[in-house]
Coordinates of C-alpha atoms in Angstrom, one line a residue:
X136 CA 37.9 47.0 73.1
X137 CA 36.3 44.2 71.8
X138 CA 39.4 42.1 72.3
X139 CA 40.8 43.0 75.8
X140 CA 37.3 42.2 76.3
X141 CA 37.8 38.5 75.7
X142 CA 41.5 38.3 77.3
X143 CA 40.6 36.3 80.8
X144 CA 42.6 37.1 83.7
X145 CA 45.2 34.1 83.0
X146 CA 46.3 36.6 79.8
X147 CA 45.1 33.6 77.7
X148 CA 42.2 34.2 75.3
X149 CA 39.2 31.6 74.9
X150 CA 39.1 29.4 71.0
X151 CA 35.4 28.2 71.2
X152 CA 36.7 26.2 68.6
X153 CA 39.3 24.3 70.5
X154 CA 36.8 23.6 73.0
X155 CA 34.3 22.6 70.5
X156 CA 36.9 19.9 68.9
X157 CA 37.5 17.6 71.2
X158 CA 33.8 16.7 71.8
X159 CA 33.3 16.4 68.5
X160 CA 35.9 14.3 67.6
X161 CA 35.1 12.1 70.5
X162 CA 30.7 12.3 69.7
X163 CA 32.3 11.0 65.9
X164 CA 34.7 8.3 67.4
X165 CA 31.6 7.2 70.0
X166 CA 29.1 6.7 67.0
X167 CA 31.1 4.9 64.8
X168 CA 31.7 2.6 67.7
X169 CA 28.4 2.5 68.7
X170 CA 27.5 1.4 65.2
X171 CA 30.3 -0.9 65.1
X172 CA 28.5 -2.0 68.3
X173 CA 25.0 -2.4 67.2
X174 CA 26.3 -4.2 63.7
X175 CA 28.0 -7.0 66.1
X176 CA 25.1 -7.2 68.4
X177 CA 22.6 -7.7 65.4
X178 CA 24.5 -10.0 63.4
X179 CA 24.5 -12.5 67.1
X180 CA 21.0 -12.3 66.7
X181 CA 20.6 -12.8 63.0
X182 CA 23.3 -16.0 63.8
X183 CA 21.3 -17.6 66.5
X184 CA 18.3 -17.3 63.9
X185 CA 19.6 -18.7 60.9
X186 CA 21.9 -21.6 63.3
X187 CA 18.5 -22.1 64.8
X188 CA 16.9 -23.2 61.3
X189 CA 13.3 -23.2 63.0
X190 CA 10.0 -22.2 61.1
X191 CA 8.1 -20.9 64.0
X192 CA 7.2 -17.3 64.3
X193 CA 9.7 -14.7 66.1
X194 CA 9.6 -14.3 70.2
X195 CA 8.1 -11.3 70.7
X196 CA 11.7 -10.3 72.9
X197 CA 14.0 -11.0 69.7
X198 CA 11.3 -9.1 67.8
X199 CA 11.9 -5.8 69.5
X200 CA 15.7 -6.8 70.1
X201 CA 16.4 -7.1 66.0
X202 CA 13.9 -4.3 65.3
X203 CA 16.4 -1.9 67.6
X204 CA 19.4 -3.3 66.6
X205 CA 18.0 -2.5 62.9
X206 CA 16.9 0.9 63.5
X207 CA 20.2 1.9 65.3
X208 CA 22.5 0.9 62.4
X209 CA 23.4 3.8 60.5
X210 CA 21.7 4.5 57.2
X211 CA 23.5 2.1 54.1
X212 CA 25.0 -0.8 57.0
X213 CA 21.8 -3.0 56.7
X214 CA 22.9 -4.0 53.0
X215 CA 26.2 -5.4 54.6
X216 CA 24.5 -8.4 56.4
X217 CA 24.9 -11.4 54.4
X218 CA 21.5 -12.2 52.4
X219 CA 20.8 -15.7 54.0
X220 CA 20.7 -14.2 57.3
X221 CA 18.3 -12.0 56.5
X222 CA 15.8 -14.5 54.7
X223 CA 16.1 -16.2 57.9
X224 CA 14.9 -12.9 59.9
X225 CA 11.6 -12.9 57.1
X226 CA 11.2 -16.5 57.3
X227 CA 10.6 -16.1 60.9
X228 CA 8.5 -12.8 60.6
X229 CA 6.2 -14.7 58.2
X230 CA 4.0 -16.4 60.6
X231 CA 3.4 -13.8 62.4
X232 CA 1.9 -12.0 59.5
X233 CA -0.3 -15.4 58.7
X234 CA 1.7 -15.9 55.9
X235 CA 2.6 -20.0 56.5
X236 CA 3.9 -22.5 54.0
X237 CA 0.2 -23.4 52.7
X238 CA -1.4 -21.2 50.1
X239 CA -5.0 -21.1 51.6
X240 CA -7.0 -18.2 52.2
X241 CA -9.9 -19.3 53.7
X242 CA -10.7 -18.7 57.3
X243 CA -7.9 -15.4 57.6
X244 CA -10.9 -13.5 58.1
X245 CA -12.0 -15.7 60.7
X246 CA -8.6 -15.9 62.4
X247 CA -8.1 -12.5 62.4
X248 CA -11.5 -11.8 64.4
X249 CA -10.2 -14.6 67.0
X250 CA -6.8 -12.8 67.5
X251 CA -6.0 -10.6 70.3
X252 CA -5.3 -7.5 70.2
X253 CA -1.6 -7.6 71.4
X254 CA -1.2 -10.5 68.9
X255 CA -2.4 -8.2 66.3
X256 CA 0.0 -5.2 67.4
X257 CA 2.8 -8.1 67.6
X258 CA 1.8 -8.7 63.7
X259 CA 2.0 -4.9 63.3
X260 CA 6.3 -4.5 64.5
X261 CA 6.9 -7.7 63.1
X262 CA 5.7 -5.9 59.1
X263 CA 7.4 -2.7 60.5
X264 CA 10.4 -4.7 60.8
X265 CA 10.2 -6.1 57.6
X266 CA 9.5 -2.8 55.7
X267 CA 12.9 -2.2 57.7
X268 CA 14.7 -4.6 56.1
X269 CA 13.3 -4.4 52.5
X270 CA 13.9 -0.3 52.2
X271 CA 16.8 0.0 53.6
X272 CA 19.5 1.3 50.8
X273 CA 20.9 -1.2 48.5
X274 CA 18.9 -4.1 49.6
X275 CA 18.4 -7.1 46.7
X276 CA 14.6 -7.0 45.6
X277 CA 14.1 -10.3 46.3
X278 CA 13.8 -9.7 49.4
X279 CA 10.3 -8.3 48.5
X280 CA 8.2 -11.0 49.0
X281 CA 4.8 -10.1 47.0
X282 CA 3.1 -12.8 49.9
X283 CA 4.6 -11.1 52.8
X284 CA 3.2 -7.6 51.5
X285 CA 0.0 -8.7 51.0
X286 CA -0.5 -10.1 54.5
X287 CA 0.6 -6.8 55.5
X288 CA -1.8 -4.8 54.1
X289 CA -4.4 -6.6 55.1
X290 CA -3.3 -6.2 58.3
X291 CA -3.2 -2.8 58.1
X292 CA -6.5 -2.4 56.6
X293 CA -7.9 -4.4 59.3
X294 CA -6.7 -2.0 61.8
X295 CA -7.5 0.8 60.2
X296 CA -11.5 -0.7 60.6
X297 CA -10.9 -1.3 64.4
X298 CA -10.4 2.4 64.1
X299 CA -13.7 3.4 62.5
X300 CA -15.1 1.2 64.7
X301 CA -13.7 3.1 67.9
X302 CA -14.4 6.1 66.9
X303 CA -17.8 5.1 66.2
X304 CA -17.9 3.6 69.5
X305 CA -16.4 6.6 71.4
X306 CA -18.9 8.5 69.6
X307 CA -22.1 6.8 70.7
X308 CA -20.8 6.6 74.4
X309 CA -20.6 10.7 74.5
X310 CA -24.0 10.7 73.4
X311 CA -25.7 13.9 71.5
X312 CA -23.6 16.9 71.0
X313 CA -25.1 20.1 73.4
X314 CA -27.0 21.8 70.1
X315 CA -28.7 18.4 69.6
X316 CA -29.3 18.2 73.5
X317 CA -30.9 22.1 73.2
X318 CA -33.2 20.8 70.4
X319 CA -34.1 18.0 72.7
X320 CA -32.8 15.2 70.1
X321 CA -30.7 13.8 72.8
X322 CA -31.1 10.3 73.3
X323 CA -33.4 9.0 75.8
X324 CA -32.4 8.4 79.4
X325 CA -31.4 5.1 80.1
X326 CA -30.1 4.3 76.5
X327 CA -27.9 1.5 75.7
X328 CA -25.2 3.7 75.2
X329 CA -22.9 1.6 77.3
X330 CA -21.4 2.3 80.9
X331 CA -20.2 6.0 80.6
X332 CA -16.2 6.6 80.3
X333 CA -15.8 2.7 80.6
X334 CA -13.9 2.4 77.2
X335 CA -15.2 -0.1 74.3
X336 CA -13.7 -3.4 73.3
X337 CA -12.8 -2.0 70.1
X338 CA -11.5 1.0 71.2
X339 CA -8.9 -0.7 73.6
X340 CA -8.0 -2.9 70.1
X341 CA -7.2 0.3 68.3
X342 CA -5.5 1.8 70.8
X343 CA -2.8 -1.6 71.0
X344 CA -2.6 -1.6 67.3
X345 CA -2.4 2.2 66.8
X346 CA 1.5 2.1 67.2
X347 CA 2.4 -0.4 64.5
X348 CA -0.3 1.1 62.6
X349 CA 1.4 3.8 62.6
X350 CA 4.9 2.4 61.9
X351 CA 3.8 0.8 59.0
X352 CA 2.4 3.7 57.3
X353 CA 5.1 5.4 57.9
X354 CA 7.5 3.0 55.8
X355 CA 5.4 2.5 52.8
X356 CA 6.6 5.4 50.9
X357 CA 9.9 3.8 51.4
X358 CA 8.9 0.9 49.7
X359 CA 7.4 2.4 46.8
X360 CA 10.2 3.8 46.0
X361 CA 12.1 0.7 45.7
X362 CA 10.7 0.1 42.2
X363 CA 10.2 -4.1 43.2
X364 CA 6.0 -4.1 43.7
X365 CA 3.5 -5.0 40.8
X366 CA 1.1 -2.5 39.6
X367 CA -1.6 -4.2 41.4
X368 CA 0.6 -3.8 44.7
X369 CA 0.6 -0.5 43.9
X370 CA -2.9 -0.4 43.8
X371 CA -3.2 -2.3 46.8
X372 CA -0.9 0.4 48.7
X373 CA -3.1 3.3 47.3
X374 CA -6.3 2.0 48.5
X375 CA -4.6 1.2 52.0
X376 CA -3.4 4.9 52.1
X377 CA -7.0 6.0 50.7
X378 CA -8.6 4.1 54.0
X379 CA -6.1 5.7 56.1
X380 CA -7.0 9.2 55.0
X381 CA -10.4 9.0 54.7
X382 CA -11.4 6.4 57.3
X383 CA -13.9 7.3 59.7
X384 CA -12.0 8.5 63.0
X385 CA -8.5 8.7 61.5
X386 CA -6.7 10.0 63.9
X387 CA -4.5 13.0 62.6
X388 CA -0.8 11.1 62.1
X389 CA -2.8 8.5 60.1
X390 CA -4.5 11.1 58.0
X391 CA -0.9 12.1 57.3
X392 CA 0.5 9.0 56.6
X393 CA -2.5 7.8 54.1
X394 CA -1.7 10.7 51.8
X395 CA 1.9 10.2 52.3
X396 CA 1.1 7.1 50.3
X397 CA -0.9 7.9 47.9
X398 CA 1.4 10.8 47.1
X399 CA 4.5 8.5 47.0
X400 CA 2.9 6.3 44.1
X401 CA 1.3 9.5 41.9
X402 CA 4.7 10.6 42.0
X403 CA 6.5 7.8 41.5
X404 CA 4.6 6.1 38.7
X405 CA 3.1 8.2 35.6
X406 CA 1.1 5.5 34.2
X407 CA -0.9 5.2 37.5
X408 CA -2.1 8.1 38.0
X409 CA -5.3 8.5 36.5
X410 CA -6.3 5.4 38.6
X411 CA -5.1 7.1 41.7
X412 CA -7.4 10.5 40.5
X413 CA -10.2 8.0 40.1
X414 CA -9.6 6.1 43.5
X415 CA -9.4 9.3 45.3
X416 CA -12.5 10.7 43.9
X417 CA -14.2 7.8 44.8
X418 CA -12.7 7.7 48.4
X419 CA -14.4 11.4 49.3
X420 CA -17.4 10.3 47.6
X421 CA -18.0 7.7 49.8
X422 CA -17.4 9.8 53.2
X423 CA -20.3 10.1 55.4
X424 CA -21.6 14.1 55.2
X425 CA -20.3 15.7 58.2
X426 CA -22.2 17.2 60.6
X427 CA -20.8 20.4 60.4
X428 CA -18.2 22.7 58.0
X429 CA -15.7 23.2 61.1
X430 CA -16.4 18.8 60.8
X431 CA -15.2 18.1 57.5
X432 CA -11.9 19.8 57.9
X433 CA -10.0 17.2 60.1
X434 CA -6.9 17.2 58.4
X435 CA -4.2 18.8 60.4
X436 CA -1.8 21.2 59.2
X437 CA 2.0 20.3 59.6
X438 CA 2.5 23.9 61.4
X439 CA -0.6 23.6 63.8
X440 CA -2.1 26.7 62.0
X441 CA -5.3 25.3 61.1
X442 CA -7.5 22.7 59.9
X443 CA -8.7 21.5 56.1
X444 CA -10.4 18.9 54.8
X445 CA -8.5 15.5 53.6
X446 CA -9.3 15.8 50.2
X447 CA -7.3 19.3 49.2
X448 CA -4.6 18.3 51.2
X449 CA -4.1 15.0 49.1
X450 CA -5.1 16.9 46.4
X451 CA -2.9 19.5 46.6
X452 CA 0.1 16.9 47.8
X453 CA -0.6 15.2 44.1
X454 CA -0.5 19.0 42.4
X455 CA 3.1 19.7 43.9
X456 CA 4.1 16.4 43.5
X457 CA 4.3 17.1 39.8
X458 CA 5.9 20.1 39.4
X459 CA 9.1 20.3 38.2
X460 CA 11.8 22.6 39.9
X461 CA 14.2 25.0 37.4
X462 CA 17.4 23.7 36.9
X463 CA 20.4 25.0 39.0
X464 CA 22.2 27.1 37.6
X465 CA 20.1 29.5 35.3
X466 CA 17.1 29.8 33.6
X467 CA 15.9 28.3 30.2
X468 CA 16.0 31.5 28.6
X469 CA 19.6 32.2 29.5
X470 CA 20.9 28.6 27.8
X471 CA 18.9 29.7 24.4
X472 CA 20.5 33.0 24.5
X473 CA 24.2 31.0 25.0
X474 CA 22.7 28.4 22.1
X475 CA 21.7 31.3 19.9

């Protein structure tokens, strides 16, 4: 029955696999041209850097026009671009991370609290780009530029304090919460808690930077695993990940990401982990108290089925981290009894 079912009235029967096939073929036939694509377009734009021989930081246009052209290429094609091509691509993402030819320090902090927002979210894709670049498979480790990193993370540390300091901000301008406003703690009418719903300085910074923030985060796992940063890197990268997760006003995705970082170096490097245990206890020691119990747990779960706080998730993160799974095949007990 079941197959006069499927006879159609031409006598013929359907294949859902002969239907299936061609599209395949042809989604298979339009990637690898894509890709083929994408590898041409990117290498014009590498060209017209590296012909260009300039110093000066990256247009903000070729910025985003490399960074896509990167991102599309499939996974193992960024090796293929010749090395000096891409030295030309970091050479030009330098100054946009205030990394410049001189080794001075002093008066970054300064510059930093001069520079606009959007300049600042500019820095942000151009070390998103560069984390890119550097973890992509099979990429030299000179391309790791110790200098380069280090400007990153201080980026992202900085945004990470613009925001604490929205949240802080956005905090003040809701005023008391209703059980303070019961107990007549509210504050007192007229306060300087700004314009209502006119949104802070700071809280427009963080919410320009919040992207690349986010980017970045995302991609320093990646680079861990590369095996090309110095312990104190490392260290650098555990802190930044520690700020992440524990910052005031974290948003959720960079709770998530923070821990992804720490995790990545527990995991990755034995003889740092007691540091890492130490940092991290630190880190929760130094949290403000939360108001409430329902307050501390701000750490979302990746299903949506609940909350709990920052600390057991990282902890637990560094527990699974080091477990070790069976090996496939059969037990331990079944090769002694082969042995024996």
């Amino acid at each position: 029955v079941g197959a006069a079912a499927a006879v159609q009235g031409d006598g013929t029967v359907p294949s859902s696999k002969k239907r299936r096939q061609p599209p395949a073929a042809e989604a298979t036939a339009a990637s690898a041209g894509t890709a083929d694509e994408c590898s041409t377009r990117l290498d014009k734009l590498l060209s017209e850097l590296e012909d260009d021989g300039g110093e000066g930081a990256l247009g903000r246009a070729s910025l985003q026009a490399i960074a896509m052209e990167v991102r599309a290429l499939p996974e193992g094609e960024l090796h293929k671009v010749p090395s000096p091509k891409l030295r030309a691509l970091l050479r030009r993402l330098s100054p946009l991370l205030g990394v410049s030819g001189a080794d001075g320090e002093e008066g970054e902090e300064g510059e930093e609290d001069e520079a606009s927002a959007l300049d600042e979210a500019r820095a942000l894709e151009a070390g998103a780009l560069f984390l890119d670049v550097v973890t992509a498979p099979r990429m030299p480790h000179e391309l790791v530029v110790d200098e380069l990193i280090e400007a990153l993370v201080r980026l992202a540390k900085h945004a990470i304090d613009l925001e604490a300091i929205s949240a802080e901000a956005s905090a003040a301008a809701a005023g008391p919460s209703p059980a303070k406003k019961a107990k007549g703690g509210g504050a007192k009418k007229g306060g300087g808690g700004g314009q209502e719903g006119a949104p802070s300085p700071a809280a427009g910074a963080a919410s320009a930077t919040g992207g690349g923030l986010a980017l970045v985060l995302a991609r320093l796992p990646a680079l861990v695993s590369t095996g090309a940063l110095s312990d104190s890197m490392l260290l650098q990268l555990v802190r930044l990940g520690l700020a992440a997760a524990f910052g005031a006003g974290s948003p959720p995705h960079l709770q998530a990401a923070g821990v992804e970082v720490v995790v990545a170096v527990f995991s990755e490097y034995d003889a740092h982990r007691a540091a890492v245990v130490a940092d991290m206890i630190e880190a929760r020691l130094s949290m403000p108290p939360a108001p409430t119990k329902e307050g501390r747990r701000s750490f979302a779960l990746p299903d949506g089925s609940g909350k709990l706080q920052v600390f057991t998730a990282m902890a637990v993160g560094l527990l699974q981290s080091c477990a070790a799974l069976p090996p496939i095949g059969g037990c331990v007990g079944e090769e002694d009894d082969e042995e024996g």
